[in-house]
Amino acid sequence: MHLVPLVCYAAAAAAYLTHFAWRDPRVGRLATAILGGGVLAHTFLIGMQTVHVGHAPLVGTTAAISAFVWLLGLSYLYIELTTDERAMGVFVAPLMVVLDLIPALDPIASPRPPLLQSSLFTLHIVSMLLAYASFALACVLGVTYVLLFNEIKAKHLGFFYARLPSLQVLDGMNARVVSIGWLCLTIGIAVGGLWATQIQSSSDPRAQAMSIADPKILVALICWLVYAFALVARRAIGWSGRRAAWLSALAFVIVLLNFVPIGYFLTKSHNF
Amino acid sequence: MRLLAVGLSHRTASVELRESVDFGRAGLDRALHALAARGISPETVVLSTCNRAEVYALGDSDAAADAITRFFCDYHGLELARLSEHLYCHRGVDAARHLFRVAAGLDSLVVGEPQILGQVKSAYAAANDLHFTGTVTHRLFHAAFAVGKRVRNETGLAEGAVSVSYAAIELARKIFGGLSGLSVLILGAGEMAKLTGVHLRAQRVREITIASRTLASAETLARQLEGRAVPWHDLRAALAAADIVVTATGAAEPVLTRAAVDEAMRSRRNRPLFVIDIALPRDVEAAVGDLEQVFLYHMDDLQSIVSENLARRSTELASAEAIVSEEVTRFASWLQAREIVPTIVALRQRFESIRQAELQRLEPKLGGLTPEARAKVDEVTRLLVEKLLLTPTEQLKTVGDDSLVVVYAEALHRLFTLTPPANAVEKPADRDEPLAPGARRR
């Protein structure tokens, strides 16, 4: 059952790739349908886990990655259906496949320690994951912007020129998802901070490690600063277009580092 | 009844002649009625674009084609001698192939241009609204729409701009999304500047500003383009406000330097700027293109995009032609099955009537038989007729050449003194529809 979403995402990625290469609208619709099916199966899976363990499966990095992939799928589908633009799927779907490998192949539903039995915890996780999903989309939009920009700048109109939406659209969508992501990140960090002060009295070593010196928390704050800079720079010093695109692409690398390797190996506060 | 396509196009006639036989979009109804009044064909569609005027009809012989030719002359008041050498006439499957190529944009002046499919659709719609279409034209035109759609979806024939101005507009769309909110600055007030201005005006840009060394000529052009003229020394402000800059001055030295554009970009906070330099010698320093968020295209760049696109289109020709051939084969087998069906029906009726007559004649001798034996005789004779007709029927349905179909039908009618079955001639639609899939399966 854990493999069903992964298989769907992989099939959707293949279909998006075929659609991108050959631009057959039927394959495009098929890709969307498969991705939708995958997200639906994923929803069902998360629902089953919730029923099984009695709480939303958000405890531990593996569960968080699964929820992240699910949210990314949902938000991508939302963007696709509202803008009727399918070109981004070829970048988003493979990212979903790679990340979903972890929860699909090693599905452990961690029991929820007493420490995490707080609605603040759920709010913290959900806003952080929403922020990450938005940043993932911003990264994809940034990469595609740079690809298209380079083709137009080099006066060599080719593959991406024929397939991607206009620079203006990509830049506008990028600005929007970065704003949404930054807002969610702000909420997530604020709620996390508030909750950390509440559990300071706990004897759990992880609660004791909740400080700015912990890599996970430190890097999250760096992310917040980087995206805050991206937003301010866009308005104040005209960092739109290619600079904004590069920034959102690179900033997501930090997000990803914080999410996966730091989450698994380095943090002492977030290893549930 | 054979399919006919009579007309002329940019391939056979000059612009002047094409203009004089143009039915006009609004004149289609009148032309269709005029054709119907002549009683040439039960089904007629008139296709009229600026590059072609064609009549699609059904007719038995060359007389029908001649009648359509005469219609062209009479309707437009032209002499037959002037027109006849420019008219082509395609018959049967060739007419279908011609229409399919037209609908796919393969016969267009600019190969792959997308408007033609819409024009073919409205030509059919006009005829259909007035009930001048029938089973054959219905099938023919819907197959043509399918060809057009397939060629557009499955090949790159219609991709990429093939004129310099359209290439520039397409680029602007890829940079800005749409042109409607953009402001355009045109440097120069000459003929090229005017042409570009007219093109951009047609794209409904928000505002056109014209700057020229002589303010008076800028003002003249501004009036023509419903734009606004600014004096040359205000160029800096105009540059900062523009999204697209077109330069077409006759200056010997570059009028846009890197320093000037760099300064303008600062005040516009890196909003993208699309600079199109159509002047010779160049109006814009090449280094302007190095600036962040500035896209500089010279006439030569646009020209090379166009030639790349044209080259790409020509490589797609083969696959488009393959689609046309595939659909022609499919349509041809439908048409053939349809043409031969009345003959087959007549042949079967003839044989059946002979069988019935013989049974009638032998009735006195058969009278003594038991009902079972009587039924057996009926069964045996029926099977005999079926067996005799099986091979000829199959052979007739697989005749490859549509002119051969006519010959076979003619021969059979003579050999067996067939009379065309009334129901098969008048209402072929009832019969040929179920046959069509069988014909396609072969």
XYZ file of C-alpha atoms in Angstrom:
714
model
C 0.000 0.000 0.000
C 2.864 2.387 0.758
C 4.155 1.800 -2.747
C 0.958 2.828 -4.555
C 1.545 6.615 -4.366
C 5.200 6.141 -5.325
C 4.291 4.057 -8.367
C 1.681 6.637 -9.375
C 4.133 9.502 -8.959
C 6.728 7.661 -11.033
C 4.168 6.964 -13.761
C 3.048 10.611 -13.640
C 6.673 11.757 -13.904
C 7.125 9.567 -16.985
C 3.912 10.927 -18.488
C 4.905 14.544 -17.762
C 8.258 13.898 -19.372
C 6.617 12.402 -22.462
C 4.206 15.305 -22.582
C 7.047 17.810 -22.253
C 9.042 16.184 -25.020
C 6.271 15.497 -27.537
C 3.577 17.910 -26.377
C 0.671 15.583 -26.952
C -2.214 17.146 -24.992
C -3.729 13.724 -24.311
C -0.551 12.573 -22.570
C -0.628 15.821 -20.584
C -4.144 15.122 -19.336
C -3.129 11.537 -18.591
C -0.181 12.816 -16.524
C -2.468 15.061 -14.498
C -4.912 12.210 -13.991
C -2.176 9.832 -12.793
C -0.743 12.451 -10.459
C -4.243 13.139 -9.132
C -4.695 9.402 -8.578
C -1.381 9.243 -6.741
C -2.296 12.145 -4.463
C -5.672 10.512 -3.811
C -3.999 7.216 -2.892
C -1.582 9.151 -0.715
C -4.493 10.895 1.021
C -6.038 7.521 1.685
C -2.735 6.202 3.018
C -2.299 9.137 5.394
C -5.921 8.736 6.504
C -5.364 5.040 7.230
C -2.233 5.802 9.223
C -4.127 8.438 11.202
C -6.812 5.914 12.080
C -4.215 3.262 12.831
C -2.010 5.233 15.226
C -4.683 7.611 16.470
C -2.987 10.845 15.379
C -1.880 12.519 12.160
C 1.316 10.796 10.928
C 3.618 13.780 11.337
C 6.066 12.399 13.891
C 9.594 11.833 12.641
C 11.363 12.954 9.478
C 10.080 10.034 7.370
C 6.451 10.818 8.123
C 7.112 14.506 7.570
C 8.639 13.790 4.153
C 5.587 11.748 3.218
C 3.287 14.583 4.269
C 5.506 17.051 2.417
C 5.291 15.073 -0.829
C 1.527 14.901 -0.427
C 1.254 18.661 0.148
C 3.569 19.374 -2.775
C 1.389 17.219 -5.022
C -1.730 19.004 -3.851
C -0.335 22.494 -4.281
C 1.154 21.672 -7.672
C -2.177 20.268 -8.856
C -3.874 23.413 -7.570
C -1.495 25.605 -9.588
C -1.853 23.414 -12.669
C -5.621 23.441 -12.578
C -5.860 27.184 -11.957
C -3.289 28.258 -14.556
C -3.699 25.443 -17.104
C 0.099 25.200 -17.314
C 1.546 21.695 -17.331
C 5.161 22.425 -18.115
C 6.179 22.507 -14.434
C 5.043 18.931 -13.837
C 8.148 17.566 -15.492
C 10.201 19.096 -12.664
C 7.813 18.647 -9.741
C 6.850 15.004 -10.300
C 10.447 13.636 -10.282
C 11.168 15.594 -7.083
C 8.117 13.952 -5.535
C 9.315 10.528 -6.678
C 12.788 10.981 -5.182
C 11.481 12.236 -1.837
C 8.693 9.663 -1.629
C 11.245 6.857 -1.991
C 12.081 7.243 1.704
C 8.575 6.914 3.223
C 7.485 4.367 0.590
C 10.387 1.969 1.105
C 10.769 2.433 4.855
C 7.307 3.192 6.200
C 7.651 3.459 9.946
C 4.833 5.129 11.784
C 6.610 6.421 14.878
C 4.534 6.431 18.029
C 3.871 9.924 19.302
C 5.893 10.688 22.409
C 4.033 12.577 25.157
C 6.198 15.573 24.357
C 4.469 16.045 20.998
C 0.902 15.769 22.220
C 0.131 19.393 21.547
C -1.919 21.128 18.907
C 0.960 23.602 18.617
C 3.120 20.734 17.353
C 0.630 19.903 14.575
C 0.321 23.559 13.592
C 4.106 23.901 13.585
C 4.630 20.884 11.339
C 1.818 21.683 8.927
C 2.951 25.297 8.403
C 6.570 24.251 7.971
C 5.619 21.613 5.393
C 3.398 24.066 3.519
C 6.307 26.502 3.459
C 8.636 23.803 2.111
C 6.129 22.794 -0.570
C 5.824 26.426 -1.671
C 9.594 26.786 -1.758
C 9.852 23.611 -3.830
C 7.482 25.119 -6.377
C 9.417 28.402 -6.276
C 12.590 26.440 -6.982
C 11.026 24.747 -9.997
C 9.695 28.084 -11.237
C 13.137 29.607 -10.719
C 14.924 26.859 -12.629
C 12.493 27.063 -15.531
C 12.793 30.864 -15.542
C 16.563 30.655 -15.860
C 16.338 28.038 -18.630
C 13.934 30.179 -20.645
C 15.779 33.410 -19.866
C 19.049 31.975 -21.131
C 17.463 30.820 -24.379
C 15.944 34.218 -25.095
C 19.055 36.090 -24.028
C 21.284 33.900 -26.191
C 18.885 34.388 -29.120
C 18.729 30.656 -29.480
C 15.044 29.876 -29.253
C 14.585 26.180 -28.865
C 13.328 23.503 -26.577
C 12.199 25.533 -23.565
C 11.043 28.495 -25.626
C 8.448 26.277 -27.252
C 7.329 24.672 -23.993
C 7.414 27.086 -21.081
C 5.035 29.913 -20.223
C 6.312 33.487 -20.471
C 9.028 34.914 -18.234
C 6.504 37.318 -16.769
C 4.183 34.477 -15.735
C 7.032 32.448 -14.238
C 8.346 35.452 -12.316
C 4.888 36.430 -11.068
C 4.125 32.905 -9.880
C 7.534 32.731 -8.241
C 6.869 35.941 -6.292
C 3.516 34.589 -5.180
C 4.681 31.190 -3.955
C 7.707 32.691 -2.192
C 5.391 35.090 -0.320
C 3.047 32.270 0.658
C 5.980 30.057 1.670
C 7.615 32.775 3.718
C 4.343 33.496 5.516
C 3.922 29.801 6.378
C 7.563 29.602 7.456
C 7.085 32.606 9.744
C 4.040 31.011 11.347
C 5.811 27.653 11.625
C 8.888 29.115 13.285
C 6.875 31.365 15.615
C 4.638 28.488 16.710
C 7.684 26.234 17.067
C 9.395 28.821 19.254
C 6.325 29.284 21.422
C 5.920 25.542 21.835
C 9.638 25.093 22.627
C 9.327 27.531 25.540
C 6.344 25.540 26.814
C 8.257 22.257 26.918
C 11.458 23.638 28.422
C 10.556 21.992 31.720
C 10.358 18.538 30.099
C 13.119 16.095 30.908
C 13.213 14.844 27.305
C 16.749 15.496 25.977
C 15.244 16.678 22.689
C 13.330 19.389 24.476
C 16.557 20.441 26.130
C 18.251 20.619 22.721
C 15.659 23.084 21.380
C 17.954 26.045 20.959
C 19.328 28.183 18.201
C 22.532 26.166 18.329
C 20.738 23.082 16.998
C 21.511 22.782 13.268
C 17.878 22.167 12.265
C 16.651 25.281 14.034
C 19.632 27.368 12.952
C 19.251 26.450 9.279
C 15.502 27.062 9.425
C 16.203 30.563 10.675
C 18.761 31.039 7.891
C 16.086 29.975 5.392
C 13.699 32.491 6.891
C 16.326 35.229 6.461
C 17.151 34.204 2.897
C 13.516 34.216 1.783
C 12.867 37.431 3.689
C 15.771 38.928 1.759
C 14.309 37.609 -1.513
C 11.008 39.328 -0.778
C 12.546 42.609 0.318
C 15.087 42.664 -2.496
C 12.362 42.164 -5.080
C 10.524 45.227 -3.880
C 13.364 47.455 -2.768
C 16.209 46.911 -5.210
C 14.488 45.316 -8.173
C 15.720 41.791 -7.608
C 13.095 40.229 -9.795
C 13.558 38.140 -12.882
C 16.725 36.127 -13.140
C 18.191 37.113 -9.762
C 14.990 36.186 -7.953
C 14.867 32.944 -9.918
C 18.411 31.970 -8.939
C 17.779 32.929 -5.353
C 14.645 30.796 -5.028
C 16.380 27.860 -6.718
C 19.425 28.012 -4.426
C 17.446 28.740 -1.265
C 15.484 25.548 -1.776
C 18.746 23.600 -1.701
C 19.200 24.863 1.875
C 15.616 23.867 2.673
C 16.200 20.401 1.276
C 19.468 19.996 3.186
C 17.736 20.988 6.382
C 14.792 18.725 5.684
C 16.533 15.473 4.798
C 20.210 15.080 5.856
C 20.098 17.432 8.830
C 16.717 16.022 9.866
C 18.063 12.465 9.835
C 21.623 12.802 11.015
C 22.557 16.085 12.646
C 19.735 17.478 14.704
C 19.443 16.646 18.369
C 16.171 18.457 18.886
C 14.054 17.223 15.971
C 14.907 13.483 15.850
C 11.533 11.966 16.711
C -21.576 10.819 -58.505
C -17.924 11.674 -58.115
C -16.350 14.220 -55.862
C -15.081 17.338 -57.618
C -12.883 20.198 -56.490
C -12.664 23.086 -58.942
C -10.879 26.317 -58.197
C -7.725 28.355 -58.206
C -5.132 29.305 -55.630
C -1.908 31.233 -55.176
C -0.196 28.331 -56.910
C -2.041 28.848 -60.180
C -3.226 32.442 -60.254
C -1.869 35.941 -59.682
C -3.066 38.183 -56.869
C -5.143 40.263 -59.303
C -6.948 37.226 -60.640
C -7.472 35.846 -57.136
C -8.954 39.150 -56.104
C -11.360 39.126 -59.014
C -12.721 35.661 -58.143
C -12.919 36.256 -54.412
C -16.391 35.304 -53.201
C -15.814 37.158 -49.959
C -16.816 35.853 -46.605
C -20.205 37.563 -46.702
C -20.778 36.520 -50.315
C -20.638 32.770 -49.639
C -24.403 32.439 -49.226
C -25.069 34.220 -52.483
C -22.517 32.072 -54.323
C -24.002 28.872 -52.871
C -27.499 29.887 -53.925
C -26.264 30.816 -57.409
C -24.594 27.404 -57.735
C -27.694 25.620 -56.510
C -29.812 27.515 -59.023
C -27.740 25.969 -61.787
C -28.539 22.513 -60.482
C -25.011 21.242 -60.998
C -24.616 19.236 -57.856
C -26.697 18.036 -54.913
C -23.925 18.923 -52.465
C -21.802 22.059 -52.672
C -19.279 23.837 -50.458
C -17.552 27.077 -51.462
C -14.181 27.878 -49.914
C -12.963 31.412 -50.373
C -9.854 32.908 -48.756
C -7.458 35.580 -49.927
C -5.274 32.866 -51.406
C -7.842 30.562 -52.951
C -11.368 30.198 -54.309
C -12.663 26.653 -54.619
C -15.919 24.824 -55.140
C -16.389 21.307 -53.774
C -19.230 19.447 -55.424
C -20.532 16.093 -56.629
C -20.881 15.452 -60.304
C -21.215 12.570 -62.708
C -18.977 13.621 -65.526
C -16.719 16.330 -66.840
C -19.837 18.250 -67.715
C -20.258 19.049 -64.035
C -16.678 20.332 -63.826
C -17.266 22.461 -66.925
C -20.466 23.789 -65.446
C -18.597 24.870 -62.321
C -15.916 26.512 -64.462
C -18.625 28.423 -66.299
C -20.131 29.389 -62.985
C -16.795 30.930 -61.946
C -16.747 32.977 -65.162
C -20.377 34.075 -65.109
C -20.469 34.853 -61.416
C -17.410 37.074 -61.513
C -17.968 38.371 -65.030
C -14.728 36.985 -66.423
C -13.987 35.485 -69.812
C -13.519 31.735 -69.929
C -10.227 32.083 -71.780
C -8.813 34.292 -69.025
C -9.784 31.919 -66.247
C -9.648 28.387 -67.616
C -5.856 27.976 -67.643
C -5.677 28.985 -63.974
C -8.403 26.654 -62.761
C -7.612 23.180 -61.546
C -10.046 20.336 -61.222
C -9.468 17.433 -58.858
C -11.717 14.400 -59.081
C -12.652 11.660 -56.656
C -9.966 10.776 -54.139
C -7.677 13.488 -55.548
C -10.254 16.086 -54.576
C -10.254 14.703 -51.041
C -6.466 14.738 -50.937
C -6.472 18.330 -52.118
C -8.901 19.442 -49.421
C -6.990 17.554 -46.728
C -3.749 19.248 -47.766
C -5.481 22.616 -47.765
C -6.937 22.036 -44.289
C -3.542 20.924 -42.980
C -1.953 24.141 -44.247
C 0.223 22.199 -46.682
C -1.123 24.075 -49.677
C -0.887 27.489 -48.021
C 1.352 30.321 -49.126
C 3.037 30.147 -45.721
C 3.135 26.403 -45.115
C 1.537 25.407 -41.837
C -0.279 28.701 -41.216
C -3.094 28.003 -38.782
C -5.907 30.248 -40.086
C -6.825 28.021 -43.013
C -8.411 25.309 -40.874
C -10.810 27.862 -39.426
C -11.605 29.124 -42.922
C -12.340 25.586 -44.125
C -14.599 25.109 -41.103
C -16.567 28.276 -41.753
C -16.891 27.410 -45.460
C -18.441 24.100 -44.456
C -20.629 25.745 -41.824
C -21.957 28.266 -44.349
C -22.932 25.475 -46.767
C -24.322 23.329 -43.981
C -26.529 26.129 -42.647
C -28.139 26.444 -46.060
C -28.493 22.631 -46.381
C -26.161 22.395 -49.356
C -24.159 19.612 -47.727
C -24.921 15.890 -47.759
C -23.454 12.541 -46.803
C -20.324 12.890 -48.927
C -19.414 16.517 -48.173
C -20.235 15.936 -44.519
C -17.853 13.019 -44.321
C -15.265 14.770 -46.486
C -15.105 17.981 -44.468
C -15.140 16.302 -41.093
C -12.259 14.133 -42.264
C -10.496 17.353 -43.367
C -10.991 18.919 -39.925
C -9.523 15.780 -38.382
C -6.505 16.001 -40.704
C -5.952 19.648 -39.784
C -6.190 18.871 -36.110
C -3.903 15.855 -36.326
C -1.262 17.751 -38.293
C -1.367 20.545 -35.751
C -1.125 18.186 -32.765
C 1.183 15.522 -34.096
C 3.659 17.529 -36.153
C 5.559 20.766 -35.670
C 4.314 22.103 -38.995
C 2.497 25.084 -37.512
C 5.169 25.963 -34.986
C 7.363 29.005 -34.772
C 6.934 32.388 -36.366
C 7.707 32.577 -40.065
C 7.727 36.335 -40.506
C 10.023 38.835 -38.856
C 7.244 40.906 -37.319
C 5.462 37.858 -35.963
C 8.756 36.521 -34.570
C 9.189 39.806 -32.680
C 5.635 39.694 -31.368
C 6.034 36.077 -30.300
C 9.216 36.991 -28.447
C 7.471 39.867 -26.694
C 4.760 37.438 -25.611
C 7.345 35.010 -24.244
C 8.936 37.799 -22.238
C 5.921 39.771 -21.041
C 3.111 37.235 -21.219
C 0.799 39.487 -23.235
C 1.182 42.692 -25.159
C -1.957 44.447 -24.051
C -0.517 46.239 -21.032
C 2.783 47.216 -22.583
C 4.104 50.568 -23.588
C 6.170 50.811 -26.739
C 8.782 53.374 -27.657
C 9.623 53.788 -31.335
C 12.772 55.642 -32.279
C 12.600 57.053 -35.767
C 9.665 58.124 -37.904
C 10.472 56.562 -41.249
C 8.672 53.884 -43.236
C 10.052 50.965 -41.173
C 9.097 52.697 -37.944
C 5.590 53.188 -39.276
C 5.204 49.569 -40.391
C 6.322 48.267 -37.008
C 4.025 50.735 -35.279
C 1.043 49.531 -37.279
C 1.848 45.925 -36.347
C 2.144 46.750 -32.666
C -1.001 48.863 -32.711
C -2.838 45.817 -34.085
C -1.622 43.877 -31.031
C -3.381 46.411 -28.798
C -0.406 47.615 -26.829
C -1.282 50.095 -24.104
C 0.640 53.033 -25.467
C 2.924 53.959 -28.344
C 5.470 56.732 -27.930
C 7.482 58.050 -30.863
C 10.738 59.911 -30.621
C 12.547 61.316 -33.615
C 15.269 63.850 -34.173
C 12.708 66.059 -35.894
C 9.732 66.418 -33.616
C 7.397 67.279 -36.496
C 7.823 63.922 -38.216
C 7.428 62.147 -34.868
C 4.169 64.018 -34.383
C 2.920 63.048 -37.837
C 3.570 59.371 -37.148
C 2.111 59.670 -33.656
C -1.149 60.918 -35.148
C -1.271 57.987 -37.567
C -0.625 55.462 -34.810
C -2.762 57.188 -32.194
C 0.369 57.524 -30.118
C 2.284 60.351 -28.547
C 5.412 62.098 -29.749
C 8.217 63.132 -27.437
C 11.153 65.390 -28.243
C 14.489 63.672 -28.733
C 16.004 65.187 -25.591
C 13.293 63.536 -23.483
C 14.467 60.138 -24.622
C 15.791 59.216 -21.182
C 12.387 59.453 -19.506
C 10.652 57.715 -22.396
C 13.187 54.888 -22.236
C 12.579 54.371 -18.537
C 8.839 54.058 -19.103
C 8.955 51.670 -22.076
C 8.689 47.877 -22.130
C 9.507 47.468 -25.805
C 11.842 49.759 -27.723
C 11.939 49.624 -31.506
C 14.751 51.511 -33.154
C 14.509 52.425 -36.814
C 16.413 55.653 -37.317
C 18.716 56.404 -40.195
C 21.504 57.472 -37.869
C 25.040 56.475 -38.741
C 26.072 56.133 -35.111
C 24.271 54.080 -32.431
C 21.525 56.146 -30.805
C 21.163 53.823 -27.811
C 24.345 53.364 -25.872
C 24.984 50.903 -23.100
C 25.356 53.753 -20.608
C 21.985 55.278 -21.538
C 20.119 51.967 -21.295
C 21.923 51.047 -18.086
C 20.766 54.285 -16.527
C 17.197 53.733 -17.719
C 17.233 50.193 -16.289
C 18.188 51.536 -12.866
C 15.147 53.770 -12.629
C 12.854 50.985 -13.845
C 14.056 48.528 -11.203
C 15.093 45.867 -13.666
C 11.702 45.451 -15.248
C 12.547 43.556 -18.473
C 13.220 45.639 -21.560
C 12.874 44.219 -25.054
C 14.906 46.170 -27.606
C 14.295 45.487 -31.289
C 16.788 47.107 -33.599
C 15.547 47.063 -37.187
C 17.870 49.779 -38.439
C 20.838 49.405 -40.757
C 23.442 50.446 -39.692
C 22.555 49.398 -36.182
C 20.987 51.868 -33.796
C 21.826 50.026 -30.601
C 25.244 49.216 -29.196
C 25.765 45.456 -29.026
C 26.866 45.812 -25.377
C 23.296 46.814 -24.463
C 22.445 43.129 -24.795
C 24.810 42.302 -21.929
C 22.720 44.243 -19.445
C 20.663 42.219 -16.978
C 16.977 41.964 -17.982
C 17.602 43.567 -21.381
C 16.774 41.449 -24.423
C 18.348 42.892 -27.548
C 17.331 41.561 -30.937
C 18.591 42.885 -34.201
C 16.883 42.443 -37.556
C 19.381 39.692 -38.412
C 18.520 37.772 -35.234
C 14.833 37.848 -36.073
C 15.601 36.833 -39.626
C 17.633 33.843 -38.481
C 14.828 32.778 -36.101
C 12.468 32.877 -39.062
C 14.751 30.830 -41.264
C 15.291 28.305 -38.464
C 11.534 27.976 -38.087
C 11.089 27.586 -41.830
C 13.731 24.873 -41.887
C 12.045 23.119 -38.991
C 8.709 23.288 -40.762
C 10.117 21.721 -43.893
C 11.357 18.730 -41.902
C 7.835 18.292 -40.562
C 6.369 18.262 -44.067
C 6.920 14.547 -44.551
C 5.062 13.561 -41.404
C 2.212 15.926 -42.268
C 1.957 14.434 -45.751
C 1.928 10.962 -44.197
C -1.059 11.933 -42.051
C -2.827 13.291 -45.131
C -2.193 10.049 -47.040
C -3.444 7.953 -44.156
C -6.672 9.909 -43.953
C -7.072 9.902 -47.742
C -6.863 6.102 -47.756
C -9.463 5.915 -45.033
C -11.779 8.307 -46.836
C -11.199 6.565 -50.177
C -12.282 3.194 -48.867
C -15.413 4.754 -47.443
C -16.118 6.512 -50.729
C -15.516 3.370 -52.754
C -17.705 1.202 -50.603
C -20.327 3.862 -51.004
C -19.990 4.020 -54.788
C -20.061 0.274 -55.347
C -22.875 -0.492 -52.915
C -25.736 0.339 -55.320
C -24.207 -2.013 -57.904
C -23.817 -4.818 -55.385
C -27.371 -4.362 -54.208
C -28.665 -4.360 -57.777
C -26.673 -7.491 -58.589
C -28.035 -9.333 -55.586
C -31.568 -8.242 -56.346
C -31.161 -9.432 -59.924
C -29.977 -12.882 -58.831
C -32.675 -13.128 -56.220
C -35.367 -12.276 -58.726
C -34.031 -14.982 -61.085
C -34.166 -17.491 -58.234
C -37.699 -16.481 -57.327
C -38.783 -16.666 -60.972
C -37.318 -20.148 -61.355
C -38.987 -21.357 -58.188
C -42.231 -19.916 -59.470
C -41.765 -21.687 -62.802
C -41.088 -25.024 -61.124
C -43.964 -24.620 -58.715
C -46.175 -27.296 -60.429
C -43.366 -29.876 -60.172
C -42.518 -28.964 -56.600
C -46.115 -29.070 -55.505
C -45.942 -32.708 -54.538
C -43.101 -32.288 -52.075
C -43.512 -32.326 -48.340
C -43.161 -28.907 -46.642
C -39.764 -29.985 -45.270
C -38.457 -30.950 -48.728
C -39.931 -27.712 -50.154
C -38.037 -25.699 -47.559
C -34.886 -27.641 -48.404
C -35.191 -26.684 -52.090
C -35.607 -23.053 -51.113
C -32.594 -23.265 -48.843
C -30.376 -24.965 -51.448
C -31.178 -22.482 -54.199
C -30.623 -19.561 -51.841
C -27.231 -20.930 -50.759
C -26.284 -21.491 -54.393
C -26.964 -17.856 -55.245
C -25.065 -16.713 -52.146
C -22.051 -18.843 -53.080
C -22.068 -17.555 -56.654
C -22.155 -13.956 -55.498
C -19.708 -14.218 -52.617
C -16.453 -13.825 -54.592
C -17.646 -11.066 -56.954
C -19.009 -9.090 -53.982
C -15.759 -9.341 -52.120
C -13.769 -8.443 -55.201
C -15.918 -5.407 -55.873
C -15.442 -4.114 -52.366
C -11.670 -4.298 -52.651
C -11.213 -2.530 -55.974
C -8.296 -0.183 -55.361
C -8.886 2.456 -58.002
C -11.985 4.612 -57.923
C -12.122 4.997 -61.700
C -12.060 1.189 -61.926
C -15.125 1.127 -59.687
C -17.013 3.084 -62.319
C -15.822 0.707 -65.065
C -16.811 -2.387 -63.066
C -20.187 -0.958 -62.205
C -20.791 -0.064 -65.836
C -19.789 -3.572 -66.982
C -21.970 -5.288 -64.426
C -24.946 -3.136 -65.310
C -24.566 -4.099 -68.954
C -23.776 -7.782 -68.449
C -26.682 -8.409 -66.123
C -28.963 -5.621 -67.389
C -29.169 -4.242 -63.905
C -31.495 -1.466 -62.992
C -30.242 0.694 -60.158
C -32.236 -0.166 -57.035
C -34.321 2.870 -56.240
C -33.657 2.803 -52.518
C -29.885 2.442 -52.940
C -29.577 5.509 -55.139
C -31.801 7.844 -53.246
C -30.826 6.927 -49.750
C -27.257 5.695 -49.808
C -26.719 6.923 -46.264
C -28.847 4.118 -44.857
C -26.659 1.542 -46.427
C -23.137 2.826 -46.531
C -22.668 3.745 -42.888
C -22.492 0.152 -41.616
C -20.256 -0.739 -44.536
C -17.698 1.906 -43.802
C -16.063 0.237 -40.789
C -15.784 -3.016 -42.734
C -14.133 -1.161 -45.557
C -11.707 0.439 -43.161
C -10.739 -2.861 -41.587
C -9.104 -4.108 -44.730
